[in-house]
N, CA and C of each residue as an Amber inpcrd file, in Angstrom:
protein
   219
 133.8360000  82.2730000  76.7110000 132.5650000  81.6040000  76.7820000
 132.4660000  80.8550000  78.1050000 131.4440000  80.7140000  78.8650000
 131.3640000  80.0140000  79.7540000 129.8520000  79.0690000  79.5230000
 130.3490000  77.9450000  79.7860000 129.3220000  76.5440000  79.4470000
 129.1490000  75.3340000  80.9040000 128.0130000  75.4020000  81.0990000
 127.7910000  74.4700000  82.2860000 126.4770000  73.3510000  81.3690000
 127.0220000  72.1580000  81.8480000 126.8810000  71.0000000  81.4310000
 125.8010000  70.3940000  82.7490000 125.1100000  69.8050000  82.6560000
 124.0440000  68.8210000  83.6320000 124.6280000  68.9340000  85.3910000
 124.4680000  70.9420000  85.2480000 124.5640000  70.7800000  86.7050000
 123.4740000  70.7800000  87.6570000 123.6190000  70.5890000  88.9220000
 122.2070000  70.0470000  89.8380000 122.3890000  70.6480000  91.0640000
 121.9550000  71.7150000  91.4900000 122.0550000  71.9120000  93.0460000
 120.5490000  71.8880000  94.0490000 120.5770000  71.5060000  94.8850000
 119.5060000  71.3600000  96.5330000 119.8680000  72.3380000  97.3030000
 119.0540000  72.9630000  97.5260000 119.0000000  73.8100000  98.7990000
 117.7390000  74.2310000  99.5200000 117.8380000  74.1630000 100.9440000
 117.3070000  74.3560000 101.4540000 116.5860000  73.1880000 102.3550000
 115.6250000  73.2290000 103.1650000 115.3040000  72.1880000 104.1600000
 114.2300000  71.8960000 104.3100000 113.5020000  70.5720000 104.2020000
 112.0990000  70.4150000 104.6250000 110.9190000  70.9710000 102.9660000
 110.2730000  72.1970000 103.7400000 109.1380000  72.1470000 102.3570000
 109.9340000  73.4090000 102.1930000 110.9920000  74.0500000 102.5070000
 112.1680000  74.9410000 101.9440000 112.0930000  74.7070000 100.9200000
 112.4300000  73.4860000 100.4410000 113.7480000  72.5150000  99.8880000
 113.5000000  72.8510000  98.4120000 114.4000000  73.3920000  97.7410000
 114.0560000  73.1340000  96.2820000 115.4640000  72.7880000  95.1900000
 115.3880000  72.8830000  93.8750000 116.2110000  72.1320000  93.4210000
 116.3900000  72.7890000  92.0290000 117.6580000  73.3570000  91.9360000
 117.5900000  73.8180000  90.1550000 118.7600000  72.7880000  89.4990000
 118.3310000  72.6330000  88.4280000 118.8160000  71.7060000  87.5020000
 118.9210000  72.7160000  86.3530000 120.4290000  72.3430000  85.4710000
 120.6190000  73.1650000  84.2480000 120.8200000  72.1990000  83.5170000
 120.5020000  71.9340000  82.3070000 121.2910000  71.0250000  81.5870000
 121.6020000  71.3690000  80.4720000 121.9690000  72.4040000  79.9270000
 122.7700000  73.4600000  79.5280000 122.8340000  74.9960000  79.3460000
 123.8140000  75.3690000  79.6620000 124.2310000  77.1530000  79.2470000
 124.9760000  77.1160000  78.5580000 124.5980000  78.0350000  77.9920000
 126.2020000  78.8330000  77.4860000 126.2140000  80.1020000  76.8940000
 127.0670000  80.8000000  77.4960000 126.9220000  81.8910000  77.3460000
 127.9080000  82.6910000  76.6460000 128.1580000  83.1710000  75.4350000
 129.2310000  83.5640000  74.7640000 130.0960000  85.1480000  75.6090000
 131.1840000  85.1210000  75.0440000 131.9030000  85.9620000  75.8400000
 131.3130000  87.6010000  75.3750000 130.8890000  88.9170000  76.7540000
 130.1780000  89.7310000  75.6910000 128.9000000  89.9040000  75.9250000
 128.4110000  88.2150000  76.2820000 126.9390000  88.1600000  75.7450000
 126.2500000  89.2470000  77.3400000 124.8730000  89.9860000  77.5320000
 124.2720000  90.4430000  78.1850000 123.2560000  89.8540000  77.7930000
 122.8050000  88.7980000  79.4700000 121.6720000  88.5000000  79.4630000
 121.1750000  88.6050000  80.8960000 119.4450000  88.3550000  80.9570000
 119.1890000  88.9140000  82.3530000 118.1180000  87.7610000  82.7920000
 118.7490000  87.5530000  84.1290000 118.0080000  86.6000000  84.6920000
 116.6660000  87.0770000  85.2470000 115.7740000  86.3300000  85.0660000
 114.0730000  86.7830000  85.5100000 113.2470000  85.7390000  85.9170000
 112.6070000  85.8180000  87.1160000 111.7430000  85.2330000  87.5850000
 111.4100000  85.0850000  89.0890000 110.3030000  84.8930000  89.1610000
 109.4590000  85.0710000  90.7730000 110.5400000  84.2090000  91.9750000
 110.3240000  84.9900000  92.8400000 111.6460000  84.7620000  93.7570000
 111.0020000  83.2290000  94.4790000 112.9130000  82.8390000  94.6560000
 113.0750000  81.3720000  94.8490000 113.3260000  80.0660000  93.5700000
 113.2360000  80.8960000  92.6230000 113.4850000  79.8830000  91.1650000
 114.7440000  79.7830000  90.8480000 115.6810000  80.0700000  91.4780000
 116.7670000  79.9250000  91.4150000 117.9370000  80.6700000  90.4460000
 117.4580000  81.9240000  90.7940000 118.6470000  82.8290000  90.2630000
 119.9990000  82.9840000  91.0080000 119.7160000  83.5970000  92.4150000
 120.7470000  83.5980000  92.7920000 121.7820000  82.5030000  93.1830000
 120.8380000  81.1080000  93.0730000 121.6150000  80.4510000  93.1380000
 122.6600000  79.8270000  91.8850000 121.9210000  80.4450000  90.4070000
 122.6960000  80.0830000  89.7850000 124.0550000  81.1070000  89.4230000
 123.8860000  82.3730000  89.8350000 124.9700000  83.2760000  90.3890000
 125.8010000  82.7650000  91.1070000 125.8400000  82.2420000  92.1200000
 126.3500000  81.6450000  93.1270000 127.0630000  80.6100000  92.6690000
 126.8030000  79.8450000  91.5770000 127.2370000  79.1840000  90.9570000
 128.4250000  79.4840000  90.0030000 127.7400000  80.2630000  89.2570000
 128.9020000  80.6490000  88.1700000 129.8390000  81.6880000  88.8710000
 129.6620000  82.2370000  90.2970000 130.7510000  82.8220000  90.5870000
 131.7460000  81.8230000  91.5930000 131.6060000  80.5610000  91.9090000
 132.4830000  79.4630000  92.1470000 132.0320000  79.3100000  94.2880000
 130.8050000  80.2880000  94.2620000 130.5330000  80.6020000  95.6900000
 130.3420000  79.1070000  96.3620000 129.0490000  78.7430000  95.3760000
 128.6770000  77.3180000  95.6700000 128.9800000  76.1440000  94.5800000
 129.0250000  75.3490000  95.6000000 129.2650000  73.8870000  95.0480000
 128.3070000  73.2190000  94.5830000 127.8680000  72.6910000  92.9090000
 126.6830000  71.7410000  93.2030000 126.9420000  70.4530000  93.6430000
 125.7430000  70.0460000  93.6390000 125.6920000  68.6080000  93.8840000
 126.2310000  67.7210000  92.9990000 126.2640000  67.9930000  91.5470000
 126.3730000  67.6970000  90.9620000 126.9670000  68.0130000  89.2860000
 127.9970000  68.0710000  88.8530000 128.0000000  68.9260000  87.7450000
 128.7730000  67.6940000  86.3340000 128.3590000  67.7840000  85.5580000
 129.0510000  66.5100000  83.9470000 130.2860000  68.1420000  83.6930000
 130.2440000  69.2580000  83.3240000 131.1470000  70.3740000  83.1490000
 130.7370000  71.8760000  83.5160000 131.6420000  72.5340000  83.6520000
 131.6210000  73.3350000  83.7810000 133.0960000  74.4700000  83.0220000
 132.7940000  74.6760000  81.6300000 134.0430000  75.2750000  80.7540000
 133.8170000  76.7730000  81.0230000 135.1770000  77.5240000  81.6340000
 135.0460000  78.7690000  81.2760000 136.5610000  79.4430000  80.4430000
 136.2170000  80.0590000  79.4630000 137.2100000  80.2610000  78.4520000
 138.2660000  79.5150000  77.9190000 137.4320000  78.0190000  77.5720000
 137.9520000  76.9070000  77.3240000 139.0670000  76.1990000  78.1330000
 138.3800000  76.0280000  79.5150000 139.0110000  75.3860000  80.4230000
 138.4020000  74.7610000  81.4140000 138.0450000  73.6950000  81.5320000
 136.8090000  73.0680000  82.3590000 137.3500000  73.7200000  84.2040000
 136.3860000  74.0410000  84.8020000 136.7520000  74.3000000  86.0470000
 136.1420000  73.7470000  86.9340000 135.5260000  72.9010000  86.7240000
 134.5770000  72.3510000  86.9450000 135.2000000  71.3060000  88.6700000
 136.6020000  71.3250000  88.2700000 137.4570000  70.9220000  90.0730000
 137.4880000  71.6160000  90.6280000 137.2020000  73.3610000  90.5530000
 137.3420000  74.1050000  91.2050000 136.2470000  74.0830000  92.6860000
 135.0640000  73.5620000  92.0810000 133.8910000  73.6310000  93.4100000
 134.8680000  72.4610000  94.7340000
């Protein structure tokens, strides 16, 4: 299972600038789901995320197969 807890990332600059906030997932092990929506809403950044690419700003957890990794960013 992987579970992200009140994470927060910024990116970008000026009227760039935008901001995704999760304040929870979770996604069971298995599970197929598909991310959707008009570009810039923050998919890839939440990819980016759960593959340890980027760092948020901010994260309360981040558990994957019952192990917070959340020191890893």
């Amino acid at each position: 299972m992987i579970s992200l807890h009140a994470v927060h990332k910024t990116r970008g600059q000026g009227a760039q600038r935008y901001s995704l906030q999760i304040d929870r997932l979770q996604l069971a092990a298995g599970a197929r789901v598909a991310l959707v929506g008009p570009s810039g809403c923050g998919k890839s950044t939440l990819l980016d995320l759960l593959a340890l690419v980027l760092a948020p700003d901010a994260a309360e957890g981040f558990v994957f197969a019952g192990t917070d990794v959340a020191g890893l960013w």
